[in-house]
Coordinates of C-alpha atoms and ligand atoms in Angstrom, one line a residue:
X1 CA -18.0 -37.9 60.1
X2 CA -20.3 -40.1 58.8
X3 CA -19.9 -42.0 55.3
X4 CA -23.3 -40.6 54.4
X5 CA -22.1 -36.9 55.2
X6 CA -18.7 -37.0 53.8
X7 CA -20.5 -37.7 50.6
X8 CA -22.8 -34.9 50.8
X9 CA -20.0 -32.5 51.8
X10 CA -17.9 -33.4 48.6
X11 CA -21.0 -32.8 46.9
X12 CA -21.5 -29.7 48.3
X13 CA -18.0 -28.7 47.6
X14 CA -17.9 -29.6 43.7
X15 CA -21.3 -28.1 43.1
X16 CA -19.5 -24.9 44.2
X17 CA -16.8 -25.2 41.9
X18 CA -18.9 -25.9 39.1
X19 CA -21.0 -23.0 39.9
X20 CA -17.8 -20.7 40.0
X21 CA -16.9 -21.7 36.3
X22 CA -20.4 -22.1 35.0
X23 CA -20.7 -18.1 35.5
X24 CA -16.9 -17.1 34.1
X25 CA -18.2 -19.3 31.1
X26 CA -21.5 -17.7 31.1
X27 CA -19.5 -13.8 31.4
X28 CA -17.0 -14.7 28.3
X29 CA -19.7 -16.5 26.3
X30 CA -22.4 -14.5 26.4
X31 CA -24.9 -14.8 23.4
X32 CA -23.9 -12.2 20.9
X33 CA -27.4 -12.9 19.1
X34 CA -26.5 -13.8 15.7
X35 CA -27.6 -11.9 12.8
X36 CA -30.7 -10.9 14.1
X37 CA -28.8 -8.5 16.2
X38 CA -26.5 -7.7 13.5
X39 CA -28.5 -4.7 11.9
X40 CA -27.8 -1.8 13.5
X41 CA -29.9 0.6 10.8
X42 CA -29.2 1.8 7.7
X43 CA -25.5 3.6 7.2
X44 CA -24.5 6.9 8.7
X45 CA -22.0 9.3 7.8
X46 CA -19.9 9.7 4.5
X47 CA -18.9 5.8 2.9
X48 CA -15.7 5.0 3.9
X49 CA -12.5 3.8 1.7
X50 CA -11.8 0.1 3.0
X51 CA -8.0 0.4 4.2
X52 CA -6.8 -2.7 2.8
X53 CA -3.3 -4.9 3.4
X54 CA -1.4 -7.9 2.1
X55 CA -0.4 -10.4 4.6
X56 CA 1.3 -10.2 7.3
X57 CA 0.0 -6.9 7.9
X58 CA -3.6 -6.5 9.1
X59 CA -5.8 -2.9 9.3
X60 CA -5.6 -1.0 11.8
X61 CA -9.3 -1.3 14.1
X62 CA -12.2 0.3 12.9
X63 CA -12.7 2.1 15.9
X64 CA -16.1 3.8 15.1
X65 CA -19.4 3.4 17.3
X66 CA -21.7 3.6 14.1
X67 CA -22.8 1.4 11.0
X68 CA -20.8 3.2 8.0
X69 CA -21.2 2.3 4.1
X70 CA -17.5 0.8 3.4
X71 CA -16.1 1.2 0.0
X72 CA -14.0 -2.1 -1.3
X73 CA -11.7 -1.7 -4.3
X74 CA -10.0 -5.3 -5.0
X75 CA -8.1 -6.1 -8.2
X76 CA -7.7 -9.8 -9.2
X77 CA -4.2 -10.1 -11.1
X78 CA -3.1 -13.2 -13.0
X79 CA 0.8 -13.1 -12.0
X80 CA 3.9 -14.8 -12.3
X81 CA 5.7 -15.4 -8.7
X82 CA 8.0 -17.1 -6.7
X83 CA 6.8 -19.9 -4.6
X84 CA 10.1 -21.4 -3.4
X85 CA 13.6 -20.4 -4.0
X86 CA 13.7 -21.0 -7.9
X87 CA 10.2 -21.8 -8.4
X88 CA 7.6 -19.8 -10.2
X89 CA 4.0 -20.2 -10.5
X90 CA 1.0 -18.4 -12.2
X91 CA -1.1 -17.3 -9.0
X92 CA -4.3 -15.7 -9.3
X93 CA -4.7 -13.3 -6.9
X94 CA -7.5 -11.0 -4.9
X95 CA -5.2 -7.4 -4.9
X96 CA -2.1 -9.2 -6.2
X97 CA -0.7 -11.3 -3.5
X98 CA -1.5 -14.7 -1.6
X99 CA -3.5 -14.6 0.7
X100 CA -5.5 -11.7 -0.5
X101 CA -6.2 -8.4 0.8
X102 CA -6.9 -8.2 4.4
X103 CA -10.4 -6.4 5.0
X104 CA -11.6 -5.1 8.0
X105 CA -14.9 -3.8 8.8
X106 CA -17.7 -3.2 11.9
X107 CA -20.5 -5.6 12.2
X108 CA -23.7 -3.3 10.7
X109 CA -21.6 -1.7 7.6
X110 CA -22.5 -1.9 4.5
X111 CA -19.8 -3.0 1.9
X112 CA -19.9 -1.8 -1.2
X113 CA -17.6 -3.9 -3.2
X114 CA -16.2 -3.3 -6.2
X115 CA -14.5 -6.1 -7.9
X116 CA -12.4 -4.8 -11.0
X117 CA -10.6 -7.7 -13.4
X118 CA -7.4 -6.6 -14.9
X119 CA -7.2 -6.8 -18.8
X120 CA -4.4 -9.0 -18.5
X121 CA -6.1 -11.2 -17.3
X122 CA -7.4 -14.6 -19.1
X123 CA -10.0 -16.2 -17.0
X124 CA -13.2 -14.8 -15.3
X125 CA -13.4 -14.0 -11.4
X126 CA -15.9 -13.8 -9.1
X127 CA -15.8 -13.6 -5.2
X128 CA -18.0 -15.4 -2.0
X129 CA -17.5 -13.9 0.8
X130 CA -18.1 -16.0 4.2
X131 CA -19.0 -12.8 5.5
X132 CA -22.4 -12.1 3.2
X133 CA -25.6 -13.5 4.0
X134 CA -27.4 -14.0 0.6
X135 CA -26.9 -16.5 -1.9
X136 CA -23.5 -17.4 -3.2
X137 CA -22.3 -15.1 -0.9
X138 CA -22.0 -12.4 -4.0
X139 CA -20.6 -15.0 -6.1
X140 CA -22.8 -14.5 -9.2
X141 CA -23.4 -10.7 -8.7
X142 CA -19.5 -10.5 -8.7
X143 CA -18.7 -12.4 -11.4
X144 CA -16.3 -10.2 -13.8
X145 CA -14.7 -11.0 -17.3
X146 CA -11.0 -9.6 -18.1
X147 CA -11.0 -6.1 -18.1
X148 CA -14.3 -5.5 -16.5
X149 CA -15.5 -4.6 -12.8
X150 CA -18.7 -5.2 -11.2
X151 CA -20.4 -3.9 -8.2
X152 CA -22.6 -5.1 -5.6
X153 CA -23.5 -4.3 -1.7
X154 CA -23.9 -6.3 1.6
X155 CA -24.7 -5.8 5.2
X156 CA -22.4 -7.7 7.9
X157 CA -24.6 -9.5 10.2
X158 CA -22.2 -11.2 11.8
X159 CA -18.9 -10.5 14.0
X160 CA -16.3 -13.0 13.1
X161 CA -13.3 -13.6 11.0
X162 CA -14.6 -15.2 7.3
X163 CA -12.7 -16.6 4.6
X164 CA -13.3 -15.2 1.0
X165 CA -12.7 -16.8 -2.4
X166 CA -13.1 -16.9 -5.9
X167 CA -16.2 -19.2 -6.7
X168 CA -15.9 -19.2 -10.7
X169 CA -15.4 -23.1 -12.4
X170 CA -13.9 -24.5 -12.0
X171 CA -13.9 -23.2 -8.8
X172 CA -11.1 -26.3 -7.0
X173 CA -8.3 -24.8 -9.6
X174 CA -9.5 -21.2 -8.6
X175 CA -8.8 -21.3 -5.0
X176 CA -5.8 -23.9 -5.5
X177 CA -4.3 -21.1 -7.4
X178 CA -4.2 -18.8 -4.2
X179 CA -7.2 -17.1 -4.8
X180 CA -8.3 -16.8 -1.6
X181 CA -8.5 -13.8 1.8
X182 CA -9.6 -12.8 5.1
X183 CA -12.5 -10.4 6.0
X184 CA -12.8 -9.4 10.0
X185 CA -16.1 -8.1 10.8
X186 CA -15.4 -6.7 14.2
X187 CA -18.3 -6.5 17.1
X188 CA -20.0 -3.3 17.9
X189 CA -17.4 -2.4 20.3
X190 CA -14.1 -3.8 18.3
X191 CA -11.9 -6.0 19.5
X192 CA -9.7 -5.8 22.9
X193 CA -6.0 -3.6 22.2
X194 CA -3.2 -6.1 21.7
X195 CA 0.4 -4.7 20.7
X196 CA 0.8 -6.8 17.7
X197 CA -1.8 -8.0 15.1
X198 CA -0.4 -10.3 12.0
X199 CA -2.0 -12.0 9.2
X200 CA -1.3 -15.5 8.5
X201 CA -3.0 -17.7 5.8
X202 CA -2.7 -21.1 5.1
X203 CA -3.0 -22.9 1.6
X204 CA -1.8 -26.3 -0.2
X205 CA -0.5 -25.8 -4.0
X206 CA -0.7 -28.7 -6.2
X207 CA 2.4 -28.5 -9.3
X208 CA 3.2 -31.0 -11.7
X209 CA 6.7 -30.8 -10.8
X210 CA 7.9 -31.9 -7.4
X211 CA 8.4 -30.0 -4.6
X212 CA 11.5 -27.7 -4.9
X213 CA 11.7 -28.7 -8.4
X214 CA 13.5 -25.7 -10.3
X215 CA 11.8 -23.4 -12.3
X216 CA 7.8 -22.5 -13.6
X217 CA 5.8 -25.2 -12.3
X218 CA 2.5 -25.5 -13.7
X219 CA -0.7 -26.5 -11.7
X220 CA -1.8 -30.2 -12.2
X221 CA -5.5 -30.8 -11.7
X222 CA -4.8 -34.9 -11.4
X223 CA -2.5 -34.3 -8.0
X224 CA -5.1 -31.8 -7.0
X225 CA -7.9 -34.4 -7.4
X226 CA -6.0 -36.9 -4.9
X227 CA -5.7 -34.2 -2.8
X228 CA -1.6 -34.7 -3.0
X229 CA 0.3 -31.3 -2.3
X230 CA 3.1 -30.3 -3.6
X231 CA 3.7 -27.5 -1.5
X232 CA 1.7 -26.3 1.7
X233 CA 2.6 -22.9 2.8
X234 CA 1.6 -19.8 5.1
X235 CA 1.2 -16.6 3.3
X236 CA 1.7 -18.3 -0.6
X237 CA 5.4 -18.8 -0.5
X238 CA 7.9 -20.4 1.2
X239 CA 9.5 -17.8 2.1
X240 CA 6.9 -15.5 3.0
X241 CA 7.5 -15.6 7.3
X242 CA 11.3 -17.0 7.3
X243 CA 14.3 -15.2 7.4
X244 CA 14.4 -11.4 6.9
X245 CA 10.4 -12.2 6.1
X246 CA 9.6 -13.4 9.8
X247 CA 7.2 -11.8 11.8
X248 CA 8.4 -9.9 14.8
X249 CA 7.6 -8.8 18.4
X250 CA 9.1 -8.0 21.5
X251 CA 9.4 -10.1 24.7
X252 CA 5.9 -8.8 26.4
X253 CA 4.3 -8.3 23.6
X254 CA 0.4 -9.8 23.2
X255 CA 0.3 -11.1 19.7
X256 CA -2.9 -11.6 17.6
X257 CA -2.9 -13.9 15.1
X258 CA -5.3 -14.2 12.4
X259 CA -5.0 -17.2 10.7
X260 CA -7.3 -18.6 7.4
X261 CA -7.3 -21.4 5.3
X262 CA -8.0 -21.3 2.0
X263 CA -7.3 -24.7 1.1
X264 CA -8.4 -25.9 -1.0
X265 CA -8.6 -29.2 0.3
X266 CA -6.1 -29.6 3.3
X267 CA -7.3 -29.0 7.0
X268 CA -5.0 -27.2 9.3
X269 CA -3.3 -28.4 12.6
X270 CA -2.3 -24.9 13.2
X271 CA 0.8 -24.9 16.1
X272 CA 3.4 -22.1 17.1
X273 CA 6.0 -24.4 18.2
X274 CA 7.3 -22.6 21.4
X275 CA 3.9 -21.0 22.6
X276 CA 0.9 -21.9 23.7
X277 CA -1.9 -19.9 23.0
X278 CA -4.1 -17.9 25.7
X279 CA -7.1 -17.8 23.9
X280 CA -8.1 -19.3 20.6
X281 CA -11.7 -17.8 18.8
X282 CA -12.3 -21.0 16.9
X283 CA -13.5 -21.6 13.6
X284 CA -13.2 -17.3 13.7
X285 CA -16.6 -17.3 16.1
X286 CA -17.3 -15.1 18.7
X287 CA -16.1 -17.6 22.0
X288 CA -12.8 -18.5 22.9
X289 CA -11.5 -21.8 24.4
X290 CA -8.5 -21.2 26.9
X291 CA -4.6 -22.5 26.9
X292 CA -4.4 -24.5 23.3
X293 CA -1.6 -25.8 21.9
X294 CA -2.8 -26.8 18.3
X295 CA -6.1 -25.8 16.9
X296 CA -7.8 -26.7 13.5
X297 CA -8.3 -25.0 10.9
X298 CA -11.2 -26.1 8.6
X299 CA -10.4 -25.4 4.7
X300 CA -12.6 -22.3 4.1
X301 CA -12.1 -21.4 8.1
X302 CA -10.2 -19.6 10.0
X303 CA -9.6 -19.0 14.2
X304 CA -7.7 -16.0 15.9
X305 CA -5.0 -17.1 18.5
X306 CA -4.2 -15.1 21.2
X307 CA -0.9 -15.3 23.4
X308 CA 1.6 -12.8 25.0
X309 CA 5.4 -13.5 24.6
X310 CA 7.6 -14.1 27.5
X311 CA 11.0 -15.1 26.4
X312 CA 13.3 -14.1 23.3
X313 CA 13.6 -16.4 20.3
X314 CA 12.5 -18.1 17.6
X315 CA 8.7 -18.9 17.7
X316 CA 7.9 -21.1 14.5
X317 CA 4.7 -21.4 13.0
X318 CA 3.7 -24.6 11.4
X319 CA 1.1 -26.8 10.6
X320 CA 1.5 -29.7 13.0
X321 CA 0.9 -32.4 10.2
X322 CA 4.0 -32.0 10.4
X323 CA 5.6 -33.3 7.1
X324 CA 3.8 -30.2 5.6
X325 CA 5.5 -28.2 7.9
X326 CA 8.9 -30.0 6.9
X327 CA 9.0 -31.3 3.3
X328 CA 6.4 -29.1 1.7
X329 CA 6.9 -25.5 3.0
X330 CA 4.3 -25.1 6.1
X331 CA 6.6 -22.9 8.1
X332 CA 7.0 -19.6 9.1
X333 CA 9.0 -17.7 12.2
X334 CA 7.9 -15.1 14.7
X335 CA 11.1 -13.6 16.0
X336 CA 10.6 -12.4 19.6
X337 CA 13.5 -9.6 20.8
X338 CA 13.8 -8.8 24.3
X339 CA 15.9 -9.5 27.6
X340 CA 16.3 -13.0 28.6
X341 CA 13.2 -14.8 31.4
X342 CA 15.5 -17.8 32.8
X343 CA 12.5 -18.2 35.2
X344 CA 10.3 -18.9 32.3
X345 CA 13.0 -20.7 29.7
X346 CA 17.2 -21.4 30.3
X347 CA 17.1 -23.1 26.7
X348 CA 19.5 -22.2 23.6
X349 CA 18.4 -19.4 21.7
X350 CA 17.8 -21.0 18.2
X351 CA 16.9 -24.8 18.0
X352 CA 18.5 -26.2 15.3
X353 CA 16.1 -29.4 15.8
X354 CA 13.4 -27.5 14.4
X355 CA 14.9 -24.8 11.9
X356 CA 17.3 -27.5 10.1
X357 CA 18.2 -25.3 6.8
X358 CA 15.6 -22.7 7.5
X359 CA 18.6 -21.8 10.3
X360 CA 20.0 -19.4 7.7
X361 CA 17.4 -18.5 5.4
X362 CA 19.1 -15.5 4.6
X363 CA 21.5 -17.6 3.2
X364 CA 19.0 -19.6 1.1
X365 CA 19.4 -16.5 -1.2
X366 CA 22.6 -18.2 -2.4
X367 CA 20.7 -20.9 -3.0
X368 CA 18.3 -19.2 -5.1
X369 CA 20.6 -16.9 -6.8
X370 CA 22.6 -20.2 -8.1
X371 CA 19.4 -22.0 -9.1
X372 CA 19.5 -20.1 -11.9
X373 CA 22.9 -20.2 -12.9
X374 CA 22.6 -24.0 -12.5
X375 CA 19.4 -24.2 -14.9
X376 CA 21.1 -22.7 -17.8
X377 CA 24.4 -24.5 -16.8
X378 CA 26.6 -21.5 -15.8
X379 CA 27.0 -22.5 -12.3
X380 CA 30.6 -21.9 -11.2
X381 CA 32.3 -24.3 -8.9
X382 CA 32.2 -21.9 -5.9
X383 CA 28.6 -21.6 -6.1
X384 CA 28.0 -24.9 -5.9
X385 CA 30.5 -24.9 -2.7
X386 CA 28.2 -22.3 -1.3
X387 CA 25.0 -23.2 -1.5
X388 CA 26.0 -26.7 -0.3
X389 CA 27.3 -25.8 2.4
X390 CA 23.7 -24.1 3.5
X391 CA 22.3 -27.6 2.5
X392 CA 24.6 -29.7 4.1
X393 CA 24.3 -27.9 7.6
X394 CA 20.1 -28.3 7.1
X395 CA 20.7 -31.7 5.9
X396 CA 23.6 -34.2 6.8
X397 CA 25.1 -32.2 9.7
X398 CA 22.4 -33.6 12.0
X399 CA 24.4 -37.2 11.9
X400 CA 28.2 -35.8 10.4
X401 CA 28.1 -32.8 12.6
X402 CA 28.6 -29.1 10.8
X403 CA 32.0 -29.8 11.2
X404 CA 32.2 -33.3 9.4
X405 CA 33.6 -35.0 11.9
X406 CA 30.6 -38.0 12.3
X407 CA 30.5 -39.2 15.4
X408 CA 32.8 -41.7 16.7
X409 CA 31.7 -45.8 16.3
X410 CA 27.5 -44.5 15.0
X411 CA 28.5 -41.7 12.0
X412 CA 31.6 -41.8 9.9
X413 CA 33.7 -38.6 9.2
X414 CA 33.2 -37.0 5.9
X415 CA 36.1 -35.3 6.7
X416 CA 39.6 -36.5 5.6
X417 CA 37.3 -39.6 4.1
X418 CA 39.3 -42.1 2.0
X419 CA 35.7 -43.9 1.1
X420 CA 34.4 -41.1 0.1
X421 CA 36.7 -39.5 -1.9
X422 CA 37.3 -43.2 -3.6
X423 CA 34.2 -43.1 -5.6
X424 CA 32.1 -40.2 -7.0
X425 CA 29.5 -41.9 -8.2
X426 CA 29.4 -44.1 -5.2
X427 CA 28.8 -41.1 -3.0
X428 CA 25.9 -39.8 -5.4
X429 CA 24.8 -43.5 -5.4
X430 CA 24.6 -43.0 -1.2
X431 CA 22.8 -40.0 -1.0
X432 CA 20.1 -41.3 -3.2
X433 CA 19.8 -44.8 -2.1
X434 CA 21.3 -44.7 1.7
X435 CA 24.1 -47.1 2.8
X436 CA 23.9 -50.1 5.6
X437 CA 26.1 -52.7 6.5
X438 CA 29.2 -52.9 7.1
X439 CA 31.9 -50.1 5.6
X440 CA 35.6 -48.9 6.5
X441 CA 36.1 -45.2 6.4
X442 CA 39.8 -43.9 7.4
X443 CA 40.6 -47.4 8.7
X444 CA 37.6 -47.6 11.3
X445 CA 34.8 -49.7 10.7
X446 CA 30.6 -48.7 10.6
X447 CA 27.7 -51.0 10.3
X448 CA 24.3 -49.0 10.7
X449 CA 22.2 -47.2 8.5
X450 CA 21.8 -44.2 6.3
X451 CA 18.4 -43.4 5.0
X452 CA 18.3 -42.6 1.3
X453 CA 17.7 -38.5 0.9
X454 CA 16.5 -38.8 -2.2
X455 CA 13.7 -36.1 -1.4
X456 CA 16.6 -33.6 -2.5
X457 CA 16.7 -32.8 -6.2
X458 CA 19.5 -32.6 -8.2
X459 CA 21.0 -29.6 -7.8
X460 CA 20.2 -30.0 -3.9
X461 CA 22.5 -33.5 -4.1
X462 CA 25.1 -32.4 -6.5
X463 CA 25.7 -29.0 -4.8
X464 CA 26.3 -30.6 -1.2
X465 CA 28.4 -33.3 -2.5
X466 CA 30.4 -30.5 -4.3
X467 CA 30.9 -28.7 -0.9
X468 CA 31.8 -32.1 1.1
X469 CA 34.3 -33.1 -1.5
X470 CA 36.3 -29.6 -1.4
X471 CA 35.8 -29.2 2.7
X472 CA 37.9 -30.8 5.4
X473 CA 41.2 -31.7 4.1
X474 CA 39.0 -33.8 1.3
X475 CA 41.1 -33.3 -2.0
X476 CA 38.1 -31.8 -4.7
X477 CA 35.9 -32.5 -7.2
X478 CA 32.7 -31.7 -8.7
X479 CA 29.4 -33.2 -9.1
X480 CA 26.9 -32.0 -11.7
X481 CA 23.4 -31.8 -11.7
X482 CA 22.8 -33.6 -15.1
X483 CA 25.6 -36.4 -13.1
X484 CA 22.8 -37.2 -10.2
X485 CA 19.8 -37.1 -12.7
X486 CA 21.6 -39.8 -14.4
X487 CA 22.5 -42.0 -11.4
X488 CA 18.8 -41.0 -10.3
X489 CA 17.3 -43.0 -13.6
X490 CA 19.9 -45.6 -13.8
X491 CA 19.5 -46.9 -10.0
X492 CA 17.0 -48.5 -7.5
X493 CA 15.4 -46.4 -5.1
X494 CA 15.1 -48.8 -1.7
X495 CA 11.5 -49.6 -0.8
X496 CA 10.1 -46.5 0.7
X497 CA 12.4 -43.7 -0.5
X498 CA 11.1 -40.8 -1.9
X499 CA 11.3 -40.5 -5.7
Ligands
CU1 CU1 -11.0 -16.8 -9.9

């Protein structure tokens, strides 16, 4: 052949190929015509009571070929709840959990909301739908003082998943206190069957304490200024997917996930670690891009992943800016049950790598139960012993192995340790500042490096160092919590340790 012709021929041939994708694209993305095409009349039939759940559940589909006036009853709560293991916080909440209620209606209905405020509460609420066309999105026609409801009616124009928040000033500190939700507006004909369908919402909380810090944490307007988390979390607590908590399918299962973030400020690399989703709807639109690995999340946005599971495990569910996902509480697990794929994945069940302490979140219980025996100074030695051995193993078994053995010549035992049995305070001092150069331990010498863990709190450092000192043949001891705070103050964190 010809140079001339080969050229045409190739061109020939890609022009094909691009044809064959141009019309799969044009069959999955065909216009859905926007709102215009949204009003299917006014409503028929009886109104309909909104089924409404708190996350991770989702409604079941609306499954109705008609345009139905849909009754919403939501209840904003002011309410004292755990956010972490020992930490409370005042949220403020759409039906008395973060996220709020999950609504689910057809595009055409017409919602008649009402929005009640309970008497206990002491601020004014008000909600914007994503969902509404119309000005504020029902903000001002929603807005209702303690003890009052108000009442007010939209049509759904739009198919899509919307976000949903409280819009009263200052309106930051509204949604930063978790008051925030998801509304699906299905398409005429619903959405395609899947076995599983969960409810996942993302949010950043701002307290004056810092993160783990034990008990009622205020909010602090300053950090949430600079846009400085303390904790960002699925679901408003760390331990709303892990552990017993997790979300859970079966090995075949197709999973939908419908994910929102409220905010308020922080944008979302959302990531199953494990997975790869099939299909993502982005931004919560009608089209779907193919075969994602992370997708963001805008604050006041959402997207619905698609995926089916192949292989038994642990799936976990961060936000891949990933010290969120690690040091402030963006993680969650989806638990997948099922016979073993070695075709598809020969790997260890549970990767330590990724869980660290989250590993045994059951046993974080301990930890939680103790934090408040440790607050008021009742903590018996035993507890400490406990909950620091669930520390340690998230913590300082990743270079003094679970068994405190170190590693020979790079990590020195903690087992059996003369150095570190030969100075308490030394071995607070280590844990909060690090350690280099060179050191002796059971005759042997080191020279490397330990980074200062000083991103543990007191209790965190005093309870682990309670549990190395009486493990291994090491001969006992106890280190208080009010011992570290004072080593804390009285010595030099190295240059870019945490507080
Ligand atoms: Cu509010």
């Amino acid at each position: 052949m010809s140079k001339p012709l080969t050229k045409i021929f190739a061109l020939v041939l890609a022009l094909a190929a691009c044809q064959t994708y141009t019309s799969e694209a044009a069959a999955q993305q065909s216009d859905t015509g926007g709102s215009a095409a949204g009003d299917f009349g006014p409503p028929q039939g009886d109104p309909i009571q909104a089924v409404l759940t708190s996350a991770p559940n989702v409604p079941p589909p609306v499954n109705r070929d008609y345009p139905a006036k849909v009754i919403v009853d939501m209840e904003v709560r002011e309410l004292d709840m755990e956010i972490s293991e020992g930490v409370t916080y005042t949220f403020w909440t759409f039906g008395s959990t973060v996220p709020g209620s999950f609504i689910r209606i057809r595009q055409g209905d017409t919602v008649e909301f009402h929005l009640k405020n309970h008497p206990d509460s002491k601020m004014p609420h008000n909600i914007d739908l994503h969902a509404v066309t119309g000005p504020g999105g029902g903000a001002t026609s929603s807005f209702t003082a303690p003890g009052h409801e108000a009442v007010f009616s939209f049509k759904a124009l739009n198919p899509g998943l919307f976000v949903y928040h409280c819009a009263t000033a200052p309106v930051g500190m509204h949604i930063a206190n978790g008051m925030y939700g998801l509304i699906l507006v299905e398409p005429p004909g619903g959405l395609p069957p899947v076995d599983k369908e969960f409810y996942v919402m993302q949010g950043e909380f701002y307290t004056v304490g810092k993160y783990r810090e034990k008990g009622h944490q205020p909010f602090d307007m300053q950090k949430a200024i600079d846009e400085n988390a303390t904790y960002v979390l699925f679901n408003g607590s760390e331990g709303a997917l892990v552990g017993d908590n997790a979300i859970k399918a079966n090995v075949g299962d197709t999973v939908r996930l419908f994910v929102g973030n409220g905010g308020p400020n922080l944008v979302s690399s959302f990531h199953v670690i494990g997975e790869i989703f099939d299909k993502v709807f982005q931004e919560g639109g009608s089209r779907y891009q193919e075969n994602v690995q992370t997708t963001l999340i805008p604050a006041g946005g959402s997207a619905i992943t698609e995926f089916r599971v192949e292989v038994p495990g642990t799936l976990i569910i961060v936000d891949h800016s990933i010290f969120r996902a690690f040091n402030k509480g963006a993680l969650g697990m989806l638990k997948v049950e099922g016979a073993d794929n070695l075709a598809v994945y020969t790997g260890k069940e549970v990767d330590n790598v990724y869980l660290g302490d989250k590993v045994m979140a059951n046993e974080l219980s301990i930890v939680s139960d103790i934090a408040e025996a440790q607050r008021s100074g009742m903590v018996t030695k035993e507890q400490q012993i406990q909950a620091g051995m669930v520390l340690y193993n998230g913590t300082c078994s990743v270079c003094h192995q679970q068994n405190g053995e170190g590693l020979e010549g790079i990590f020195p035992p903690l087992a059996n340790s003369d150095y570190l049995m030969a100075d308490q305070r030394r071995a607070v001092e280590i844990v909060l500042n690090g350690l280099s150069g060179p050191i002796s331990v059971n005759g042997v010498p080191y020279s490397s490096v330990m980074p200062a863990m000083s991103q543990l709190n007191d209790d965190e450092i005093a309870n682990i160092l309670t549990f190395t000192l009486n493990s291994w043949g090491n001969e006992g001891g106890v280190v208080t919590s009010d011992e570290v705070a004072g080593i804390r103050a009285a010595t030099e964190r190295p240059e870019g340790a945490a507080d």
